[in-house]
XYZ file of C-alpha atoms in Angstrom:
555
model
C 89.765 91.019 135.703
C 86.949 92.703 132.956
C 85.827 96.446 133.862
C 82.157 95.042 134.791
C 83.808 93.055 137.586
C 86.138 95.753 138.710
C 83.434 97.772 138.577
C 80.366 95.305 141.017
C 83.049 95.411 143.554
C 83.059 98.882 144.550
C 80.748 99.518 147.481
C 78.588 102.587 147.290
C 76.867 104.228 149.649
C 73.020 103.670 149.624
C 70.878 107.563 149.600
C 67.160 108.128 150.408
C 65.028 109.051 147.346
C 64.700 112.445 149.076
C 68.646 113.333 149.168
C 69.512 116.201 146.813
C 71.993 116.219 144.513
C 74.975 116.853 145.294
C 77.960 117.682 142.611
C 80.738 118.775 145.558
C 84.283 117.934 144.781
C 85.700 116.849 140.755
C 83.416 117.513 138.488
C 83.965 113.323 137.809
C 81.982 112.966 141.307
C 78.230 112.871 141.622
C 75.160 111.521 143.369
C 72.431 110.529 141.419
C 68.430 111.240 142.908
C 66.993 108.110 144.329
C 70.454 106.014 143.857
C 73.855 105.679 144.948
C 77.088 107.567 145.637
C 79.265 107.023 142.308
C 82.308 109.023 143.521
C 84.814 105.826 143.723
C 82.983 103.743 140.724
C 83.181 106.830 138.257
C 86.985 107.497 139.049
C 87.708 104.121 138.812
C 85.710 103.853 135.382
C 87.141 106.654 133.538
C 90.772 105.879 135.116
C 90.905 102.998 133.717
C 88.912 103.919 130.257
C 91.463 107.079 129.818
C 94.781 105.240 130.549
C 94.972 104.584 127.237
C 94.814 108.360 126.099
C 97.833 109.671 124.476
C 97.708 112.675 128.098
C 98.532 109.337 130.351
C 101.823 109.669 132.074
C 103.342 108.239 134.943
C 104.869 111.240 136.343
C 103.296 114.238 134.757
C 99.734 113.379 133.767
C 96.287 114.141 135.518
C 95.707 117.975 134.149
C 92.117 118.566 134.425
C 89.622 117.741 131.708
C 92.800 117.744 129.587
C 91.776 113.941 128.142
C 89.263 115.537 126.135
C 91.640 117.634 123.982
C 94.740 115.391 123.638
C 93.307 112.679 121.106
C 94.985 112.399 118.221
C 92.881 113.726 115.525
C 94.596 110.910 112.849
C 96.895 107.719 112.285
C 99.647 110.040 110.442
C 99.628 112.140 113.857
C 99.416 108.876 115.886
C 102.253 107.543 113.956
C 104.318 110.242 114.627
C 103.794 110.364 118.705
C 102.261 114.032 118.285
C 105.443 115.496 117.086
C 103.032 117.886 114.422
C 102.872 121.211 115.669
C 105.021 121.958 112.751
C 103.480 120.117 110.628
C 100.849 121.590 107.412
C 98.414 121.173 105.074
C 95.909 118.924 106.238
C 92.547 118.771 107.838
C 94.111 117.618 110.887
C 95.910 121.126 111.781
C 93.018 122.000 113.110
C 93.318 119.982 116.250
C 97.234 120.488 116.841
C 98.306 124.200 115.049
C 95.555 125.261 113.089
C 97.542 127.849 111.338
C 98.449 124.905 109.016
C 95.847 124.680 107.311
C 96.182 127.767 105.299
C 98.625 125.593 103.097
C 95.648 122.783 101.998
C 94.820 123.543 98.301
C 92.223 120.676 98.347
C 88.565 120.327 100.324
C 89.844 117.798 102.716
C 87.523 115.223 104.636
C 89.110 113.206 107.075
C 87.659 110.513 109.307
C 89.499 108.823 112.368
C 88.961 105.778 114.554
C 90.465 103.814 117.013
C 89.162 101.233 119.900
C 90.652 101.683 123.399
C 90.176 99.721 126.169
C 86.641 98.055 127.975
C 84.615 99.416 125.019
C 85.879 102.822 125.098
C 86.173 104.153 121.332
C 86.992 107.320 119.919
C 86.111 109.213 116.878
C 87.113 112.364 114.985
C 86.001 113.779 111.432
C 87.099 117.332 110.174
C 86.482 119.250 106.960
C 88.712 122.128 105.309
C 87.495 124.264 102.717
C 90.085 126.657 101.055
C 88.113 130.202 100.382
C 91.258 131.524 98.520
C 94.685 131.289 98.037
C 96.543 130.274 101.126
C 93.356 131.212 103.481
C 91.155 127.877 104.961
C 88.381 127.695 106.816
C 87.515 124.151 108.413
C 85.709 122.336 110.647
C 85.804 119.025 113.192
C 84.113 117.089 115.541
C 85.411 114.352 118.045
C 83.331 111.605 119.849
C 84.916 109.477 123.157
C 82.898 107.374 124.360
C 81.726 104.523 126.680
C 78.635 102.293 126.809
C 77.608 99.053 129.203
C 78.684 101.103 132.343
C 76.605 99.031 135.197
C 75.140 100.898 138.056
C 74.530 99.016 141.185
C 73.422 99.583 144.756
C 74.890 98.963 147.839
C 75.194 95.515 148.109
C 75.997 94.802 144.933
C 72.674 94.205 143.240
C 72.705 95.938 139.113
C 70.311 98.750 138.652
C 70.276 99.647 135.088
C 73.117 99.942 132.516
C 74.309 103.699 131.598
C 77.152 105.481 129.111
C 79.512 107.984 128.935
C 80.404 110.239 126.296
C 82.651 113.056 125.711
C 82.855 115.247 122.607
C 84.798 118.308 121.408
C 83.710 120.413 117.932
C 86.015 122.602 116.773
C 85.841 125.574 113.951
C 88.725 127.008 112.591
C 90.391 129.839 110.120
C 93.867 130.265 109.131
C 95.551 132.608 106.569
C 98.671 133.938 104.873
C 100.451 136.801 106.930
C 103.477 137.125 105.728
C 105.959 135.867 103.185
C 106.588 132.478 104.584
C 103.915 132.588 107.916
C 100.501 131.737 108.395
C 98.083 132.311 111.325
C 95.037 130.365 112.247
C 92.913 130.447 115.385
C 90.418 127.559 116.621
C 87.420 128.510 118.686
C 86.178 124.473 120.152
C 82.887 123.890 122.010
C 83.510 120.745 124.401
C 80.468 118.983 126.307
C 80.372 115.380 128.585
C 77.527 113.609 129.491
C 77.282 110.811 131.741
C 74.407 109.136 132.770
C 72.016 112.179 133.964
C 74.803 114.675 134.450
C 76.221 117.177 131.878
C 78.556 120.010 131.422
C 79.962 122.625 128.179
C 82.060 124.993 127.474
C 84.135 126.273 125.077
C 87.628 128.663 124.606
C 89.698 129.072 121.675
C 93.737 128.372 120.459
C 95.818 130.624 118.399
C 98.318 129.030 115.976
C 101.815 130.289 113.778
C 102.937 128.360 111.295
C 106.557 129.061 109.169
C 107.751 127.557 106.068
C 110.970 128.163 105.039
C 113.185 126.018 102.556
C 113.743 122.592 104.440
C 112.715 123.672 107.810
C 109.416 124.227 109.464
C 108.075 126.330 112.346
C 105.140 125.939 114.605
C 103.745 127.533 117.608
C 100.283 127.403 119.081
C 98.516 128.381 122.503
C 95.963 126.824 123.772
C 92.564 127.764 126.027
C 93.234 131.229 125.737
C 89.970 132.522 126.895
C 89.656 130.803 130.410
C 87.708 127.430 130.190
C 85.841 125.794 133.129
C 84.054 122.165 132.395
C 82.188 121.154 135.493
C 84.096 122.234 138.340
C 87.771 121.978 136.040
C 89.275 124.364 134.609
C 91.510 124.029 131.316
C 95.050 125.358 131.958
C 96.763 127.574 129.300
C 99.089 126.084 127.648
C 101.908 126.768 125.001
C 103.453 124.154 122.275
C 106.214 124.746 119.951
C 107.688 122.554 117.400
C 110.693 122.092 114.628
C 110.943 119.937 111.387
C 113.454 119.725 109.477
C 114.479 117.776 106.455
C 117.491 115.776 107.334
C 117.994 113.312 104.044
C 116.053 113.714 100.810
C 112.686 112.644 102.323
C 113.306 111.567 104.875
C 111.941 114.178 108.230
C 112.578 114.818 111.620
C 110.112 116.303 113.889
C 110.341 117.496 117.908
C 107.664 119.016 119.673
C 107.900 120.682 123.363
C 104.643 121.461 125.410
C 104.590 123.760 128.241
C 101.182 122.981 130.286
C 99.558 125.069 133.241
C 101.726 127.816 132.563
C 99.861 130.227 135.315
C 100.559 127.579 137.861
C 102.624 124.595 138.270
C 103.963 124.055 134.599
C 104.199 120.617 133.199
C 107.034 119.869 130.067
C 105.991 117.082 127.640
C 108.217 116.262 124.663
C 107.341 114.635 121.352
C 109.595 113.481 118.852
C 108.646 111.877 115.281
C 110.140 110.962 112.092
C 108.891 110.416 108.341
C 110.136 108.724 105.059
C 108.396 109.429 102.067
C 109.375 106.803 98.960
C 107.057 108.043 96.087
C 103.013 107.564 97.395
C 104.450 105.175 100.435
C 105.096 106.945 103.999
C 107.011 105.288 106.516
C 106.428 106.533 110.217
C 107.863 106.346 114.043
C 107.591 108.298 117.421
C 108.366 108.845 120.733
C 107.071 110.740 123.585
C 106.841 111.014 127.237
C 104.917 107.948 127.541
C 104.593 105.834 124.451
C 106.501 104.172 121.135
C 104.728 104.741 117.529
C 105.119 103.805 114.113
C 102.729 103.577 111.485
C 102.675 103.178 107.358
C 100.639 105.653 105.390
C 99.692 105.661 101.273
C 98.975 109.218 99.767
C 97.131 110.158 96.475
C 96.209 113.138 94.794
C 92.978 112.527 95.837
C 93.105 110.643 99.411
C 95.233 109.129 101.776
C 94.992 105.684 103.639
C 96.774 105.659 107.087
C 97.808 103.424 109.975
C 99.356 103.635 113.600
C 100.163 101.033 116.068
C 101.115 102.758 119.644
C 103.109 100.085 122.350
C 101.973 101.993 125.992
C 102.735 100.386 129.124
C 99.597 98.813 129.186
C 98.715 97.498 126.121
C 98.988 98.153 121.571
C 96.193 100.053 120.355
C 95.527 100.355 116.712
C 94.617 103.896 114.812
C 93.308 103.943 111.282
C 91.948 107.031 109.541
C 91.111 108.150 105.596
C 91.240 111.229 103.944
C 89.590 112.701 101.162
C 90.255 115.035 98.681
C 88.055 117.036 96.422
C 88.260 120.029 93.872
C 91.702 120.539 91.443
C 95.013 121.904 93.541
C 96.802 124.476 91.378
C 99.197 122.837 88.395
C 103.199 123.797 89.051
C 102.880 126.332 86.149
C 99.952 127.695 87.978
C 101.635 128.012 91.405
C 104.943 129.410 90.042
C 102.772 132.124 88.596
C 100.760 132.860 92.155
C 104.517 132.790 93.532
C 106.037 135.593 90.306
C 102.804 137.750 91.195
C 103.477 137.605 95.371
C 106.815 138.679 94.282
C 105.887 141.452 91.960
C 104.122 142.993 94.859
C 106.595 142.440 96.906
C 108.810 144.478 94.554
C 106.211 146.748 93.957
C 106.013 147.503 97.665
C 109.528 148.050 97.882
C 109.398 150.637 95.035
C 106.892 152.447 96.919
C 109.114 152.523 99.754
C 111.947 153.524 97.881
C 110.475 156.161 96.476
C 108.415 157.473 98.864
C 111.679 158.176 100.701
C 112.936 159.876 97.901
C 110.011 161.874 97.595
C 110.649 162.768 101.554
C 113.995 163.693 100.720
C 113.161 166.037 97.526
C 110.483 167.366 99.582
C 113.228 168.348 102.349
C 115.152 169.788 99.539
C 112.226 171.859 98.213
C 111.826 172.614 101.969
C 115.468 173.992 102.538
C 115.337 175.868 98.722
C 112.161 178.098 99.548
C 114.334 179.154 102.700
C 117.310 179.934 100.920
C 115.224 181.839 98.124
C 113.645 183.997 100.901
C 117.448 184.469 102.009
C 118.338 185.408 98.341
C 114.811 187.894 97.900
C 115.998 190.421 100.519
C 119.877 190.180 99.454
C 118.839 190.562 95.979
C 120.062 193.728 94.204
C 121.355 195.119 91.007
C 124.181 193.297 91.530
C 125.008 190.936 87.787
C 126.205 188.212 90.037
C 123.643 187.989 92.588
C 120.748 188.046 89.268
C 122.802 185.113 88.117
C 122.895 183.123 91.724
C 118.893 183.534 91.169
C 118.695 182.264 88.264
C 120.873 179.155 88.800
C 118.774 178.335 91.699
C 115.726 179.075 90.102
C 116.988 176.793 87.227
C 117.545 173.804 90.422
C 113.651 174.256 91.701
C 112.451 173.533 87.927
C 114.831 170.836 88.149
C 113.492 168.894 91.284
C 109.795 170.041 90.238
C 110.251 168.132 87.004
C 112.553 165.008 89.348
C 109.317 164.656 91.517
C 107.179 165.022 88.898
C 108.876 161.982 87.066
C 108.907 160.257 90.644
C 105.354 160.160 91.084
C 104.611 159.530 87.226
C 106.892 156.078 87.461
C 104.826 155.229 90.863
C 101.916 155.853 88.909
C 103.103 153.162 85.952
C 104.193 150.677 88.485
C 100.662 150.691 89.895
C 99.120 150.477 86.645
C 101.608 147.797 85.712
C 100.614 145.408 88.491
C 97.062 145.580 87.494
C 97.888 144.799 84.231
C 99.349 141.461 84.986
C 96.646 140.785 87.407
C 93.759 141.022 84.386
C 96.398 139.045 82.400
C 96.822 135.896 85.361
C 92.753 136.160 85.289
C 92.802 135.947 81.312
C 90.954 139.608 80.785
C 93.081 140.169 78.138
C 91.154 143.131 77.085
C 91.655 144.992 80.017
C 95.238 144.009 80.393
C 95.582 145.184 76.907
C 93.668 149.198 77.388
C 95.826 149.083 80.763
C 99.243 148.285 78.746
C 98.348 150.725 75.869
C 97.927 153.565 78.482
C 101.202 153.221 80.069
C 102.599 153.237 76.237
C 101.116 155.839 75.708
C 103.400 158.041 78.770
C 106.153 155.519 78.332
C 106.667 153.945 75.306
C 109.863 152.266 75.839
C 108.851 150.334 79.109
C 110.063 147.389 78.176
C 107.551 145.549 81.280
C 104.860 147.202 79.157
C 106.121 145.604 75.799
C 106.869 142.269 77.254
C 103.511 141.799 78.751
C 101.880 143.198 75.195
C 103.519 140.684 73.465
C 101.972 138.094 75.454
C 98.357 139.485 75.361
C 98.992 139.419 71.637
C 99.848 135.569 71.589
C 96.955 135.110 73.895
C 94.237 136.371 72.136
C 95.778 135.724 68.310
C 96.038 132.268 69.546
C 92.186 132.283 71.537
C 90.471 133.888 68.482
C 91.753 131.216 65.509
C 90.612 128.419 67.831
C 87.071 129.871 67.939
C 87.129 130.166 64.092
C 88.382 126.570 63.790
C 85.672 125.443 66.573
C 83.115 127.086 64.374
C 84.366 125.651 61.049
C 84.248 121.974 62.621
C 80.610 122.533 63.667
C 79.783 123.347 60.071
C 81.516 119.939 59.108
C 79.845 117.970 61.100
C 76.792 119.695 59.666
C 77.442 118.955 56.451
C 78.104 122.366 55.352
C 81.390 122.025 53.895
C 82.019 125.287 51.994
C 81.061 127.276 55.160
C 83.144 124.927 57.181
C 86.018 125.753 54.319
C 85.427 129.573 54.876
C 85.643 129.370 58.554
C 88.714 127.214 58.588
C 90.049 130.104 56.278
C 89.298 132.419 58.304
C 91.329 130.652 61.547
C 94.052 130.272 58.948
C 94.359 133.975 58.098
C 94.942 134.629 62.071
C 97.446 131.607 62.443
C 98.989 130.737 58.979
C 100.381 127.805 60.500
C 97.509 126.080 62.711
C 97.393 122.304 61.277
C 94.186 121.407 62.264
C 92.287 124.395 60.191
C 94.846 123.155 57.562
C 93.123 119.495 57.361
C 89.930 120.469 57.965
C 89.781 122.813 54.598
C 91.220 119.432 52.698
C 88.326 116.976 54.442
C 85.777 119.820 53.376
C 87.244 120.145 49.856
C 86.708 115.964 49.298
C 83.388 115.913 50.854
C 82.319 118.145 48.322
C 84.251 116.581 45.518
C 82.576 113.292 46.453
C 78.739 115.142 46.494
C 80.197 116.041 43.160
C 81.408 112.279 42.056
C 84.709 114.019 41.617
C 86.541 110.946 43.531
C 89.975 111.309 42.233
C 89.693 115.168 43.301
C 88.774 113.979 46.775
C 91.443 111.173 46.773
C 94.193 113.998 45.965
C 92.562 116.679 48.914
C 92.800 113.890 51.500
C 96.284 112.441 50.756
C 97.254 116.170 51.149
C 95.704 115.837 54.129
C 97.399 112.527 55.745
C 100.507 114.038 54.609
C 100.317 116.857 57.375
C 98.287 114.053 60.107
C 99.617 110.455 58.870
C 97.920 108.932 61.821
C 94.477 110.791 61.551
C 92.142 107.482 61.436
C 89.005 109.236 59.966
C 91.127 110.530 56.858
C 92.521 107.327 56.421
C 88.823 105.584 56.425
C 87.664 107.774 53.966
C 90.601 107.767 51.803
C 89.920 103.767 51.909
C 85.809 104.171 50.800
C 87.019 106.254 48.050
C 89.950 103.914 46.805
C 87.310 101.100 46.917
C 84.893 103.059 44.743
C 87.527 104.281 42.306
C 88.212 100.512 42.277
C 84.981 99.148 41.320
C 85.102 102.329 38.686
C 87.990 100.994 37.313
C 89.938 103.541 37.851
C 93.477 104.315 39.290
């Protein structure tokens, strides 16, 4: 039997037009002015439109307002029965953990649909921005609703059609805080409207998220600030969740939620699992109340997914597509965000360490003054005790000059670290004044030399290209001998770069043929395809000038 019929056979209760409104009881129940009781027809309309939902349960379902949160916010998380709280690196974290998303490189957009039951639908589309490395802010909205609802009187007769819809926006940030853990937290604004009645209201979630080799870590709680729809409230709620990496790529995910904590608290489980074989993923879950699986294809640049679910009463299909914008840090480029993390952390430790040290010197310097005022009032003409004095006097110089050397290494450390910071960020110049000055107290720090070295390569190798940029420019402009100069020029930086090499021969024949010297211009360009054989503009011009020498009649 359809919804609409279901729906004409519920008998209302007819109202004067001058009975008030009255919004006693769930905050599903209401009477509308000049119309009908809809208590039974609206329970019976949103029980049966929100079986479907992924918080429908046989035996531990029925939290209040709790429908409105527990979408899925896309097929991959569909696919996988929920089992994500330990999951990263997408838009989607910001539904389920959104510490995750700290680990997205990319500006993510992400859309979500899938049709439920009696017209029902349900929507979702999020946005994550990276601001910096490892730290996210994003952004989400999700639609449920309903349409075609008929409203009738008491004996039956249709009054008007009306709809229902439910929506939840969420904004989120999330950010490195500590070596392998991120933190997020999600403040969501969630309002339902049906027919003439409305409500809002809004709380927030806090999320940890931990990385670490082949396993991964999630945590979130939910509706932390207390959160009251209607006449519902939201119950706090904690989730935690495990992957680990059981077979190459293949993954195993579990997922255990602990619901109304501060009253009667409900378990739900989640388990999921994931194959990855090159850009193909290959999906399945299981939870509480349903069976999932689900394919999934993943570029750079977007991903295509799919979920079927099988729930006791009926399949429901989930698609959703991703897309990525902006250019996600090469491996090179990583490993060197990963060297400089550690170099702090190293740095850091060095501090520490000698910090202590400093404590401990400090202590000593501490205990010596007390011992010298000992030694001043036993001091007398005594040979021996003149010599005590001045072998302790002799052990203050030598801690002075211990600290001193302390706090001058902390100092070069520091100045160290911002060296290679200008260097990552290509200011070679101030790398380079930064380098020179710890020289300058340390000249055999080899961390100073190395990184020297480098700047060197950098900007010897930065400057001939600019020459040789210049000098091809002049080429093209016809101005061979400046264009030979310039390439000169490059060549007296880098004695070795190739391309400044043929340029100076192409010049050299351009000129030679202005001059009608063509055998001179055949000999600079065969020089010339010896070092580039394949070069298809010497080659062509080597060819014009055979044919002329031909028609010359010469060899």
């Amino acid at each position: 039997m359809s919804l609409r019929k279901k729906m004409n056979k519920i008998k209302n209760t007819e109202q004067t037009q001058n009975e008030p409104r009255n919004r006693h009881g769930t905050w599903l129940s209401f009477r509308v002015k000049r119309g009908i009781s809809f208590l039974r027809l609206l329970r019976l309309c949103f029980a049966m439109t929100f079986l479907c939902s992924p918080v429908f349960s046989k035996d531990n379902s029925g939290l209040p307002a709790e429908y409105i949160l527990s979408f899925y916010p896309d097929a991959r998380t569909s696919a996988l029965a929920g089992a994500v709280v330990s999951q990263g690196g997408s838009v989607s974290s910001i539904y389920y953990n959104p510490a995750g998303l700290a680990s997205n490189f990319y500006n993510e957009l992400s859309f979500f649909y899938t049709p439920l039951f009696y017209g029902t639908k349900y929507t979702y589309i999020g946005y994550a921005y990276p601001i910096g490395s490892k730290e996210t802010v994003a952004g989400s909205i999700g639609f449920l609703s309903t349409s075609d609802i008929e409203k009738t009187n008491s004996i039956g007769e249709t009054l008007y059609d009306f709809s229902s819809q439910e929506s939840v926006f969420n904004l989120a940030y999330s950010a490195q805080i500590g070596d392998t853990t991120d933190g997020g937290i999600n403040i969501k604004f969630l309002s339902q409207s049906i027919d003439d009645y409305s409500a809002h209201a809004a709380s927030c979630d806090l999320g940890l998220f931990s990385n670490k080799d082949d396993t991964k870590y999630g945590a979130v709680v939910k509706n932390i600030i207390p959160m009251k729809i209607g006449e519902d409230k939201l119950p706090l709620s904690l989730r935690l969740g495990l992957t680990q990496r059981i077979y190459d790529k293949l993954f195993l995910s579990g997922d255990v939620a602990f619901e109304d904590m501060l009253k009667k608290t409900v378990h739900k489980w989640f388990l999921g699992s994931e194959y990855n074989y090159k850009i193909y993923f290959l999906r399945a879950g299981l939870n509480y109340k349903e069976i999932t699986c689900g394919v999934g294809v993943t570029e750079e640049k977007f991903s295509i997914d799919y979920a079927v679910s099988f729930h006791t009463l009926d399949i429901t299909h989930r698609f959703s597509v991703a897309l990525r914008f902006g250019v996600e840090p090469t491996e090179a480029e990583k490993h060197a965000i990963k060297i400089l993390e550690e170099n702090k952390l190293k740095v850091e430790e060095e501090e520490k360490r000698i910090a202590q040290k400093k404590s401990e010197l400090e202590k000593d310097i501490a205990v010596f003054n007390i011992e010298k005022e000992k030694i001043e009032k036993l001091m007398t003409s005594d040979a021996k005790l003149k010599n005590e004095w001045k072998k302790i006097k002799q052990e203050k110089e030598q801690i002075i000059y211990e600290l001193e050397n302390v706090r001058k290494k902390q100092q070069l450390s520091q100045m160290l670290l911002k060296a290679r910071e200008h260097f990552d960020k290509k200011e070679y110049v101030a790398s380079s004044d930064i380098v020179n000055r710890i020289l300058k107290d340390d000249p055999r720090n080899k961390d100073a030399l190395e990184l020297l070295r480098k700047i060197t390569d950098a900007t010897t190798t930065t400057a001939a290209q600019e020459k040789y940029v210049k000098a091809l420019e002049l080429y093209e402009q016809g101005k061979y001998t400046d264009a030979i100069f310039k390439a000169d020029e490059a060549l007296k930086i880098e004695p070795e770069y190739q391309n400044a090499q043929i340029l100076i021969k192409k010049s050299k024949a351009q000129n030679y043929i202005s001059q009608k010297r063509y055998q001179d211009a055949k000999y600079e360009l065969v020089e010339a395809i010896k070092i580039s054989p394949d070069d298809v503009e010497l080659l062509e011009l080597l060819k014009r000038i055979q044919t002329t020498l031909d028609v010359m009649g010469e060899q």
